[in-house]
Amino acid sequence: MPEDCAKVKETKIHTRCPHAPSAAIMAARIQQLRAAGDSTGGILTTVVRGCPVGLGEPCFDKVEAELAKAMMSLPATKGFEVGTGFEGVKMTGSQHNDLFAGKDADSSLLYTRTNNAGGTLGGITSGQDIVFRVAIKPVSSISLEQETASFDGVVEKLVVKGRHDPCVLSRASPLVESMTAIVLCDLAMRQRARVGPTPLQSLQSNSHR
């Protein structure tokens, strides 16, 4: 929620988690791993509100495909899912379908009662919140001694020196936000070039949101 996002900046939680109790648990775990010389990864959730309807393409340049390509181009990213993602396989079609609700005086656009698809339909933005998650891997540079092999195949001990973060999840947040903005701006410019300067409608002011 917007108020939760504001809370992150106010409290300066270095985990960038808007839920204070969870942030405290995350911070404690990171400190524990730092002391042990190890590292951890995490999952970063992004929510885009008020995105215009109709951005993206039905085939090769689907909005989720463009976002996935951008996110997987960032350092340390190892996974991407949109909407319910992999959890969606546990649902039936009747549970997962985002059914449309009827129009009323408060809305000029159709909207769906649920958002399991994560704000996309057929590769095109639906006007609902775009929701996706990015998996960030554990930092590979850890201070624990590890067994490896040299270029010649000789077994050796690897010891990494220097200062290295035990978790880069919080550092990835502004990168993901920036790449998301770039992708959506690019898709908006493509649409403008194709159909001209037509107003792009969104569901941002929809009372059902």
Coordinates of N, CA and C in Angstrom, one line a residue:
M1 N 0.8 -1.2 0.0 CA 0.0 0.0 0.0 C 0.9 1.3 0.0
P2 N 0.4 2.4 -0.5 CA 1.2 3.6 -0.6 C 1.7 4.1 0.8
E3 N 0.8 3.9 1.8 CA 1.2 4.4 3.2 C 2.4 3.5 3.7
D4 N 2.4 2.2 3.3 CA 3.4 1.3 3.7 C 4.7 1.7 3.0
C5 N 4.6 2.1 1.7 CA 5.8 2.5 1.0 C 6.5 3.7 1.6
A6 N 5.6 4.6 2.1 CA 6.1 5.9 2.7 C 6.8 5.5 4.0
K7 N 6.3 4.5 4.7 CA 6.8 4.1 6.0 C 8.3 3.6 5.8
V8 N 8.6 3.0 4.7 CA 9.9 2.5 4.5 C 10.9 3.6 4.5
K9 N 10.6 4.8 3.8 CA 11.4 5.9 3.8 C 11.5 6.6 5.2
E10 N 10.4 6.7 5.9 CA 10.4 7.3 7.2 C 11.2 6.6 8.2
T11 N 11.1 5.3 8.3 CA 11.8 4.5 9.3 C 13.2 4.1 8.8
K12 N 13.5 4.3 7.6 CA 14.8 4.0 7.0 C 15.2 2.5 7.3
I13 N 14.3 1.6 7.1 CA 14.5 0.2 7.3 C 15.4 -0.2 6.1
H14 N 16.6 -0.7 6.5 CA 17.6 -1.0 5.4 C 17.2 -2.2 4.6
T15 N 16.3 -3.0 5.0 CA 15.8 -4.1 4.2 C 14.8 -3.6 3.1
R16 N 14.3 -2.4 3.2 CA 13.3 -1.9 2.3 C 12.0 -2.6 2.4
C17 N 11.8 -3.3 3.5 CA 10.5 -4.1 3.7 C 9.5 -3.1 4.4
P18 N 8.3 -2.9 3.9 CA 7.4 -2.0 4.5 C 6.7 -2.6 5.7
H19 N 6.9 -3.8 6.0 CA 6.2 -4.5 7.2 C 7.3 -4.6 8.3
A20 N 7.2 -3.7 9.3 CA 8.2 -3.5 10.3 C 8.6 -4.8 11.0
P21 N 7.6 -5.6 11.4 CA 8.0 -6.9 12.1 C 8.8 -7.8 11.2
S22 N 8.4 -7.9 9.9 CA 9.1 -8.8 9.0 C 10.5 -8.2 8.7
A23 N 10.6 -6.9 8.6 CA 11.9 -6.2 8.4 C 12.8 -6.5 9.5
A24 N 12.3 -6.6 10.8 CA 13.2 -6.9 11.9 C 13.7 -8.3 11.8
I25 N 12.8 -9.2 11.4 CA 13.2 -10.6 11.3 C 14.3 -10.8 10.2
M26 N 14.0 -10.1 9.1 CA 15.0 -10.1 8.0 C 16.3 -9.5 8.4
A27 N 16.3 -8.4 9.1 CA 17.6 -7.8 9.5 C 18.4 -8.7 10.5
A28 N 17.6 -9.3 11.4 CA 18.3 -10.2 12.3 C 18.9 -11.4 11.6
R29 N 18.2 -11.9 10.6 CA 18.8 -13.1 9.8 C 20.0 -12.6 9.0
I30 N 20.0 -11.5 8.4 CA 21.1 -11.0 7.7 C 22.3 -10.8 8.6
Q31 N 22.1 -10.2 9.8 CA 23.2 -10.0 10.8 C 23.8 -11.4 11.2
Q32 N 22.9 -12.4 11.4 CA 23.3 -13.7 11.8 C 24.2 -14.3 10.7
L33 N 23.8 -14.2 9.4 CA 24.6 -14.7 8.3 C 25.9 -13.9 8.1
R34 N 25.9 -12.6 8.4 CA 27.1 -11.8 8.3 C 28.1 -12.3 9.3
A35 N 27.7 -12.6 10.5 CA 28.6 -13.0 11.6 C 29.1 -14.4 11.2
A36 N 28.4 -15.2 10.5 CA 28.8 -16.6 10.2 C 29.6 -16.6 8.9
G37 N 29.8 -15.4 8.2 CA 30.5 -15.3 7.0 C 29.8 -15.8 5.8
D38 N 28.5 -15.9 5.9 CA 27.7 -16.5 4.8 C 26.8 -15.4 4.2
S39 N 25.9 -15.8 3.3 CA 25.0 -14.8 2.6 C 23.6 -15.4 2.4
T40 N 22.7 -14.6 1.9 CA 21.4 -15.0 1.6 C 20.8 -14.2 0.5
G41 N 19.7 -14.7 -0.1 CA 19.0 -14.0 -1.2 C 17.7 -13.6 -0.7
G42 N 16.8 -13.4 -1.7 CA 15.4 -13.0 -1.3 C 14.5 -12.8 -2.5
I43 N 13.3 -12.4 -2.2 CA 12.3 -12.2 -3.3 C 11.8 -10.7 -3.2
L44 N 11.9 -10.0 -4.3 CA 11.5 -8.6 -4.4 C 10.2 -8.5 -5.1
T45 N 9.2 -8.0 -4.5 CA 7.9 -7.8 -5.1 C 7.7 -6.3 -5.6
T46 N 7.2 -6.2 -6.8 CA 7.0 -4.9 -7.4 C 5.5 -4.7 -7.8
V47 N 4.9 -3.6 -7.4 CA 3.5 -3.3 -7.8 C 3.5 -2.0 -8.5
V48 N 3.0 -2.0 -9.7 CA 2.8 -0.8 -10.5 C 1.3 -0.4 -10.5
R49 N 1.0 0.8 -10.0 CA -0.4 1.3 -9.9 C -0.6 2.3 -11.0
G50 N -1.9 2.3 -11.5 CA -2.3 3.3 -12.5 C -1.6 3.2 -13.8
C51 N -1.2 2.0 -14.2 CA -0.6 1.8 -15.5 C -1.7 1.9 -16.6
P52 N -1.5 2.6 -17.7 CA -2.5 2.7 -18.8 C -2.9 1.3 -19.3
V53 N -4.1 1.2 -19.8 CA -4.6 0.0 -20.5 C -4.0 -0.1 -21.9
G54 N -3.6 -1.3 -22.3 CA -3.3 -1.5 -23.7 C -1.8 -1.4 -24.1
L55 N -0.9 -1.4 -23.1 CA 0.5 -1.4 -23.4 C 1.0 -2.8 -23.6
G56 N 1.9 -3.1 -24.6 CA 2.4 -4.4 -24.8 C 1.9 -4.9 -26.1
E57 N 2.3 -6.2 -26.4 CA 2.0 -6.8 -27.7 C 1.4 -8.2 -27.4
P58 N 0.6 -8.8 -28.3 CA 0.0 -10.1 -28.0 C 1.0 -11.3 -28.3
C59 N 2.2 -11.0 -28.8 CA 3.1 -12.2 -29.1 C 4.5 -12.0 -28.6
F60 N 5.4 -11.5 -29.4 CA 6.8 -11.4 -29.0 C 7.1 -10.4 -28.0
D61 N 6.4 -9.3 -28.0 CA 6.8 -8.2 -27.1 C 5.7 -8.0 -26.0
K62 N 5.3 -9.1 -25.4 CA 4.3 -9.1 -24.3 C 4.9 -8.2 -23.2
V63 N 4.0 -7.5 -22.5 CA 4.5 -6.7 -21.4 C 5.3 -7.5 -20.3
E64 N 4.8 -8.7 -20.0 CA 5.4 -9.5 -19.0 C 6.8 -10.0 -19.5
A65 N 6.8 -10.3 -20.8 CA 8.1 -10.7 -21.4 C 9.1 -9.6 -21.4
E66 N 8.7 -8.4 -21.7 CA 9.6 -7.3 -21.7 C 10.1 -7.0 -20.3
L67 N 9.2 -7.1 -19.3 CA 9.6 -6.9 -17.9 C 10.6 -8.0 -17.5
A68 N 10.3 -9.3 -17.9 CA 11.1 -10.4 -17.5 C 12.5 -10.2 -18.1
K69 N 12.6 -9.8 -19.3 CA 13.9 -9.6 -20.0 C 14.7 -8.6 -19.2
A70 N 14.0 -7.5 -18.9 CA 14.7 -6.4 -18.2 C 15.2 -6.8 -16.8
M71 N 14.3 -7.5 -16.1 CA 14.7 -7.9 -14.7 C 15.8 -8.9 -14.7
M72 N 15.7 -9.9 -15.7 CA 16.8 -10.9 -15.7 C 18.1 -10.4 -16.3
S73 N 18.1 -9.1 -16.7 CA 19.3 -8.5 -17.2 C 20.1 -7.9 -16.0
L74 N 19.4 -7.8 -14.9 CA 20.0 -7.1 -13.7 C 21.0 -8.2 -13.0
P75 N 22.0 -7.7 -12.3 CA 22.9 -8.6 -11.6 C 22.1 -9.3 -10.5
A76 N 22.5 -10.6 -10.3 CA 22.1 -11.4 -9.2 C 20.6 -11.9 -9.3
T77 N 19.9 -11.6 -10.4 CA 18.5 -12.1 -10.5 C 18.5 -13.5 -11.1
K78 N 17.7 -14.3 -10.5 CA 17.6 -15.7 -10.9 C 16.2 -16.3 -11.2
G79 N 15.2 -15.4 -11.1 CA 13.9 -15.9 -11.3 C 12.9 -14.7 -11.4
F80 N 11.8 -14.9 -12.2 CA 10.8 -13.9 -12.4 C 9.4 -14.6 -12.5
E81 N 8.4 -14.0 -11.8 CA 7.1 -14.4 -12.0 C 6.1 -13.2 -11.9
V82 N 5.0 -13.4 -12.6 CA 4.0 -12.3 -12.6 C 2.7 -12.8 -12.1
G83 N 1.9 -11.9 -11.4 CA 0.6 -12.4 -10.8 C 0.8 -13.4 -9.8
T84 N 0.0 -14.5 -9.8 CA 0.2 -15.6 -8.9 C 1.4 -16.4 -9.2
G85 N 1.9 -16.3 -10.4 CA 3.2 -17.0 -10.8 C 3.1 -18.5 -10.6
F86 N 4.1 -19.0 -10.0 CA 4.2 -20.5 -9.8 C 3.1 -21.0 -8.9
E87 N 2.6 -20.2 -8.0 CA 1.6 -20.6 -7.0 C 0.3 -20.8 -7.8
G88 N 0.2 -20.2 -9.0 CA -1.1 -20.3 -9.8 C -1.3 -21.8 -10.3
V89 N -0.3 -22.6 -10.3 CA -0.5 -23.9 -10.8 C -1.2 -24.8 -9.8
K90 N -1.3 -24.3 -8.5 CA -2.1 -25.0 -7.5 C -3.6 -24.7 -7.6
M91 N -3.9 -23.7 -8.4 CA -5.3 -23.3 -8.5 C -6.0 -23.9 -9.7
T92 N -7.3 -24.0 -9.7 CA -8.1 -24.4 -10.8 C -8.4 -23.2 -11.7
G93 N -8.9 -23.5 -12.9 CA -9.2 -22.5 -13.9 C -10.3 -21.5 -13.3
S94 N -11.3 -22.1 -12.6 CA -12.3 -21.3 -12.1 C -11.8 -20.4 -10.9
Q95 N -10.8 -20.8 -10.3 CA -10.2 -20.0 -9.2 C -9.3 -18.9 -9.7
H96 N -8.6 -19.3 -10.8 CA -7.5 -18.4 -11.3 C -8.1 -17.3 -12.3
N97 N -9.2 -17.6 -13.0 CA -9.7 -16.7 -14.0 C -10.1 -15.3 -13.3
D98 N -9.6 -14.3 -14.0 CA -10.0 -12.9 -13.5 C -11.2 -12.5 -14.3
L99 N -12.4 -12.6 -13.7 CA -13.6 -12.3 -14.3 C -14.0 -10.8 -14.3
F100 N -14.5 -10.3 -15.4 CA -14.9 -8.9 -15.4 C -16.2 -8.6 -14.7
A101 N -16.2 -7.4 -14.1 CA -17.4 -6.9 -13.4 C -18.1 -5.9 -14.3
G102 N -19.4 -5.7 -14.0 CA -20.1 -4.8 -14.9 C -19.7 -3.3 -14.7
K103 N -20.0 -2.5 -15.7 CA -19.7 -1.1 -15.5 C -20.7 -0.4 -14.6
D104 N -20.3 0.7 -14.0 CA -21.3 1.5 -13.2 C -20.9 3.0 -13.4
A105 N -21.6 3.8 -12.7 CA -21.3 5.3 -12.8 C -20.0 5.7 -12.3
D106 N -19.3 4.9 -11.5 CA -18.0 5.3 -11.0 C -16.8 4.8 -11.9
S107 N -17.1 4.1 -12.9 CA -16.0 3.6 -13.8 C -16.4 3.7 -15.3
S108 N -15.4 4.2 -16.1 CA -15.7 4.2 -17.5 C -15.0 3.1 -18.2
L109 N -14.3 2.3 -17.4 CA -13.6 1.1 -18.0 C -14.0 -0.2 -17.2
L110 N -13.9 -1.3 -17.9 CA -14.2 -2.6 -17.3 C -13.0 -2.9 -16.4
Y111 N -13.3 -3.6 -15.3 CA -12.2 -4.0 -14.4 C -12.5 -5.5 -14.0
T112 N -11.5 -6.1 -13.5 CA -11.7 -7.5 -13.0 C -11.8 -7.6 -11.5
R113 N -12.6 -8.5 -11.0 CA -12.8 -8.6 -9.5 C -11.5 -9.1 -8.8
T114 N -10.7 -9.9 -9.5 CA -9.5 -10.4 -9.0 C -8.3 -10.0 -9.9
N115 N -7.1 -10.2 -9.5 CA -5.9 -9.8 -10.3 C -4.9 -10.9 -10.3
N116 N -5.3 -12.2 -10.5 CA -4.4 -13.3 -10.5 C -3.4 -13.2 -11.6
A117 N -3.8 -12.6 -12.7 CA -2.9 -12.4 -13.9 C -1.8 -11.4 -13.7
G118 N -1.9 -10.6 -12.6 CA -0.9 -9.6 -12.3 C -0.9 -8.4 -13.2
G119 N -2.1 -8.0 -13.7 CA -2.2 -6.7 -14.5 C -2.0 -6.9 -15.9
T120 N -1.9 -8.1 -16.4 CA -1.7 -8.3 -17.9 C -2.8 -9.3 -18.4
L121 N -3.2 -9.2 -19.6 CA -4.1 -10.1 -20.3 C -3.6 -10.2 -21.7
G122 N -3.2 -11.5 -22.1 CA -2.8 -11.7 -23.5 C -1.5 -10.9 -23.8
G123 N -0.7 -10.6 -22.8 CA 0.5 -9.8 -23.1 C 0.3 -8.3 -23.1
I124 N -0.9 -7.8 -22.8 CA -1.2 -6.4 -22.8 C -1.7 -6.0 -21.4
T125 N -1.3 -4.8 -21.0 CA -1.7 -4.3 -19.7 C -3.2 -4.1 -19.6
S126 N -3.8 -4.6 -18.5 CA -5.3 -4.5 -18.3 C -5.8 -3.3 -17.6
G127 N -4.9 -2.6 -17.0 CA -5.2 -1.4 -16.2 C -5.2 -1.7 -14.7
Q128 N -5.2 -3.0 -14.4 CA -5.1 -3.4 -13.0 C -3.6 -3.3 -12.6
D129 N -3.4 -3.4 -11.3 CA -2.0 -3.3 -10.8 C -1.1 -4.4 -11.5
I130 N 0.0 -3.9 -11.9 CA 1.0 -4.9 -12.5 C 1.8 -5.4 -11.2
V131 N 1.7 -6.7 -11.0 CA 2.4 -7.3 -9.8 C 3.4 -8.4 -10.3
F132 N 4.6 -8.2 -10.0 CA 5.6 -9.3 -10.3 C 6.6 -9.4 -9.2
R133 N 7.3 -10.5 -9.2 CA 8.4 -10.8 -8.2 C 9.7 -11.2 -8.9
V134 N 10.8 -10.8 -8.3 CA 12.1 -11.1 -8.8 C 12.9 -11.8 -7.8
A135 N 13.5 -13.0 -8.1 CA 14.3 -13.7 -7.1 C 15.8 -13.2 -7.2
I136 N 16.3 -12.8 -6.1 CA 17.7 -12.4 -6.0 C 18.5 -13.5 -5.3
K137 N 19.6 -13.9 -5.9 CA 20.4 -15.0 -5.4 C 21.2 -14.6 -4.2
P138 N 21.7 -15.5 -3.4 CA 22.6 -15.2 -2.3 C 24.0 -14.7 -3.0
V139 N 24.6 -13.7 -2.3 CA 25.8 -13.2 -2.8 C 26.9 -14.3 -2.8
S140 N 27.6 -14.4 -3.9 CA 28.6 -15.5 -4.0 C 29.9 -15.2 -3.3
S141 N 30.2 -13.9 -3.0 CA 31.4 -13.6 -2.3 C 31.2 -13.6 -0.8
I142 N 31.5 -14.8 -0.3 CA 31.4 -15.0 1.2 C 32.8 -15.3 1.8
S143 N 32.9 -15.0 3.1 CA 34.2 -15.2 3.7 C 34.5 -16.6 4.2
L144 N 33.5 -17.5 4.1 CA 33.7 -18.9 4.5 C 34.7 -19.5 3.5
E145 N 35.6 -20.4 4.0 CA 36.5 -21.1 3.1 C 35.7 -22.2 2.4
Q146 N 36.0 -22.2 1.0 CA 35.2 -23.1 0.2 C 36.2 -23.9 -0.7
E147 N 35.9 -25.1 -1.0 CA 36.7 -26.0 -1.8 C 36.3 -25.8 -3.3
T148 N 37.4 -25.6 -4.1 CA 37.1 -25.4 -5.5 C 38.3 -26.0 -6.3
A149 N 38.4 -25.7 -7.5 CA 39.5 -26.3 -8.4 C 40.1 -25.2 -9.2
S150 N 41.4 -25.3 -9.5 CA 42.1 -24.3 -10.3 C 41.8 -24.6 -11.8
F151 N 42.3 -23.7 -12.6 CA 42.1 -23.9 -14.1 C 42.7 -25.3 -14.5
D152 N 43.7 -25.7 -13.8 CA 44.4 -27.0 -14.2 C 43.7 -28.2 -13.5
G153 N 42.6 -27.9 -12.8 CA 41.9 -29.1 -12.1 C 42.4 -29.5 -10.8
V154 N 43.3 -28.7 -10.2 CA 43.9 -29.0 -8.9 C 42.9 -28.4 -7.8
V155 N 42.6 -29.3 -6.9 CA 41.7 -28.9 -5.8 C 42.4 -27.9 -4.9
E156 N 41.7 -26.8 -4.6 CA 42.3 -25.7 -3.8 C 41.2 -25.2 -2.9
K157 N 41.7 -24.4 -1.9 CA 40.8 -23.7 -1.0 C 40.6 -22.2 -1.5
L158 N 39.3 -21.8 -1.6 CA 39.0 -20.5 -2.0 C 38.6 -19.6 -0.8
V159 N 39.3 -18.5 -0.6 CA 39.0 -17.6 0.5 C 38.9 -16.2 -0.1
V160 N 37.7 -15.7 0.0 CA 37.4 -14.3 -0.5 C 37.7 -13.3 0.6
K161 N 38.4 -12.3 0.2 CA 38.8 -11.2 1.2 C 38.0 -9.9 0.8
G162 N 38.0 -9.0 1.8 CA 37.4 -7.7 1.5 C 36.0 -7.7 2.1
R163 N 35.3 -6.5 2.0 CA 34.0 -6.3 2.5 C 32.9 -6.6 1.5
H164 N 32.0 -7.5 1.8 CA 30.9 -7.9 0.9 C 29.6 -8.0 1.6
D165 N 28.6 -7.5 1.0 CA 27.2 -7.5 1.6 C 26.7 -8.9 1.7
P166 N 26.1 -9.3 2.9 CA 25.6 -10.6 3.0 C 24.3 -10.8 2.3
C167 N 23.7 -9.7 1.9 CA 22.4 -9.7 1.1 C 22.3 -8.4 0.3
V168 N 22.0 -8.6 -1.0 CA 21.9 -7.4 -1.9 C 20.4 -7.1 -2.3
L169 N 19.5 -7.8 -1.6 CA 18.1 -7.6 -1.9 C 17.7 -6.2 -1.8
S170 N 18.0 -5.5 -0.8 CA 17.6 -4.1 -0.6 C 18.3 -3.2 -1.7
R171 N 19.5 -3.5 -2.1 CA 20.2 -2.7 -3.1 C 19.5 -2.9 -4.5
A172 N 18.8 -4.0 -4.7 CA 18.2 -4.3 -6.0 C 16.9 -3.5 -6.2
S173 N 16.3 -3.1 -5.1 CA 15.0 -2.4 -5.2 C 15.0 -1.2 -6.2
P174 N 15.9 -0.2 -6.1 CA 15.9 0.9 -7.0 C 16.3 0.5 -8.4
L175 N 17.0 -0.6 -8.6 CA 17.3 -1.1 -10.0 C 16.1 -1.6 -10.6
V176 N 15.3 -2.4 -9.9 CA 14.1 -3.0 -10.4 C 13.1 -1.9 -10.7
E177 N 12.9 -0.9 -9.8 CA 12.0 0.2 -10.0 C 12.4 1.0 -11.3
S178 N 13.7 1.2 -11.5 CA 14.1 2.0 -12.7 C 13.9 1.2 -14.0
M179 N 14.2 -0.1 -13.9 CA 14.0 -0.9 -15.2 C 12.6 -1.0 -15.5
T180 N 11.7 -1.1 -14.5 CA 10.3 -1.2 -14.7 C 9.8 0.1 -15.4
A181 N 10.2 1.2 -14.9 CA 9.8 2.5 -15.5 C 10.3 2.6 -16.9
I182 N 11.5 2.2 -17.2 CA 12.0 2.3 -18.6 C 11.2 1.4 -19.5
V183 N 10.9 0.2 -19.1 CA 10.2 -0.8 -19.9 C 8.8 -0.2 -20.2
L184 N 8.1 0.3 -19.2 CA 6.7 0.8 -19.5 C 6.7 2.1 -20.3
C185 N 7.7 2.9 -20.1 CA 7.8 4.1 -20.9 C 8.1 3.8 -22.4
D186 N 8.9 2.8 -22.6 CA 9.2 2.3 -23.9 C 8.0 1.8 -24.6
L187 N 7.2 1.0 -23.9 CA 6.0 0.5 -24.5 C 5.0 1.6 -24.7
A188 N 4.9 2.6 -23.9 CA 4.0 3.7 -24.1 C 4.4 4.5 -25.4
M189 N 5.7 4.7 -25.6 CA 6.2 5.4 -26.7 C 5.9 4.6 -28.0
R190 N 6.0 3.3 -27.9 CA 5.7 2.4 -29.1 C 4.3 2.6 -29.5
Q191 N 3.4 2.6 -28.5 CA 2.0 2.8 -28.8 C 1.7 4.1 -29.3
R192 N 2.3 5.2 -28.8 CA 2.1 6.5 -29.3 C 2.6 6.6 -30.8
A193 N 3.7 6.0 -31.1 CA 4.2 6.0 -32.5 C 3.3 5.3 -33.4
R194 N 2.5 4.3 -32.9 CA 1.7 3.5 -33.7 C 0.3 4.1 -33.9
V195 N -0.3 4.7 -32.9 CA -1.7 5.2 -33.0 C -1.8 6.7 -32.8
G196 N -0.7 7.4 -32.5 CA -0.7 8.8 -32.3 C -0.9 9.2 -30.8
P197 N -1.0 10.5 -30.5 CA -1.1 11.0 -29.2 C -2.5 10.9 -28.6
T198 N -3.0 9.6 -28.5 CA -4.4 9.4 -28.0 C -4.2 9.3 -26.4
P199 N -5.2 9.7 -25.7 CA -5.1 9.6 -24.2 C -5.0 8.2 -23.8
L200 N -4.2 7.9 -22.8 CA -4.0 6.5 -22.3 C -4.8 6.4 -21.0
Q201 N -5.9 5.6 -21.0 CA -6.7 5.5 -19.9 C -6.2 4.5 -18.9
S202 N -6.4 4.7 -17.6 CA -6.0 3.8 -16.6 C -7.2 3.6 -15.6
L203 N -7.0 2.7 -14.7 CA -8.1 2.4 -13.7 C -7.7 3.1 -12.3
Q204 N -6.7 4.0 -12.4 CA -6.2 4.6 -11.1 C -7.2 5.2 -10.3
S205 N -8.2 5.9 -10.9 CA -9.2 6.6 -10.1 C -10.5 5.8 -9.9
N206 N -10.4 4.5 -10.4 CA -11.6 3.6 -10.3 C -11.9 3.4 -8.8
S207 N -13.1 3.6 -8.4 CA -13.5 3.5 -7.0 C -13.4 2.1 -6.5
H208 N -13.3 1.1 -7.4 CA -13.3 -0.3 -7.0 C -11.8 -0.7 -6.6
R209 N -10.9 0.2 -6.9 CA -9.5 -0.2 -6.7 C -9.1 0.0 -5.2

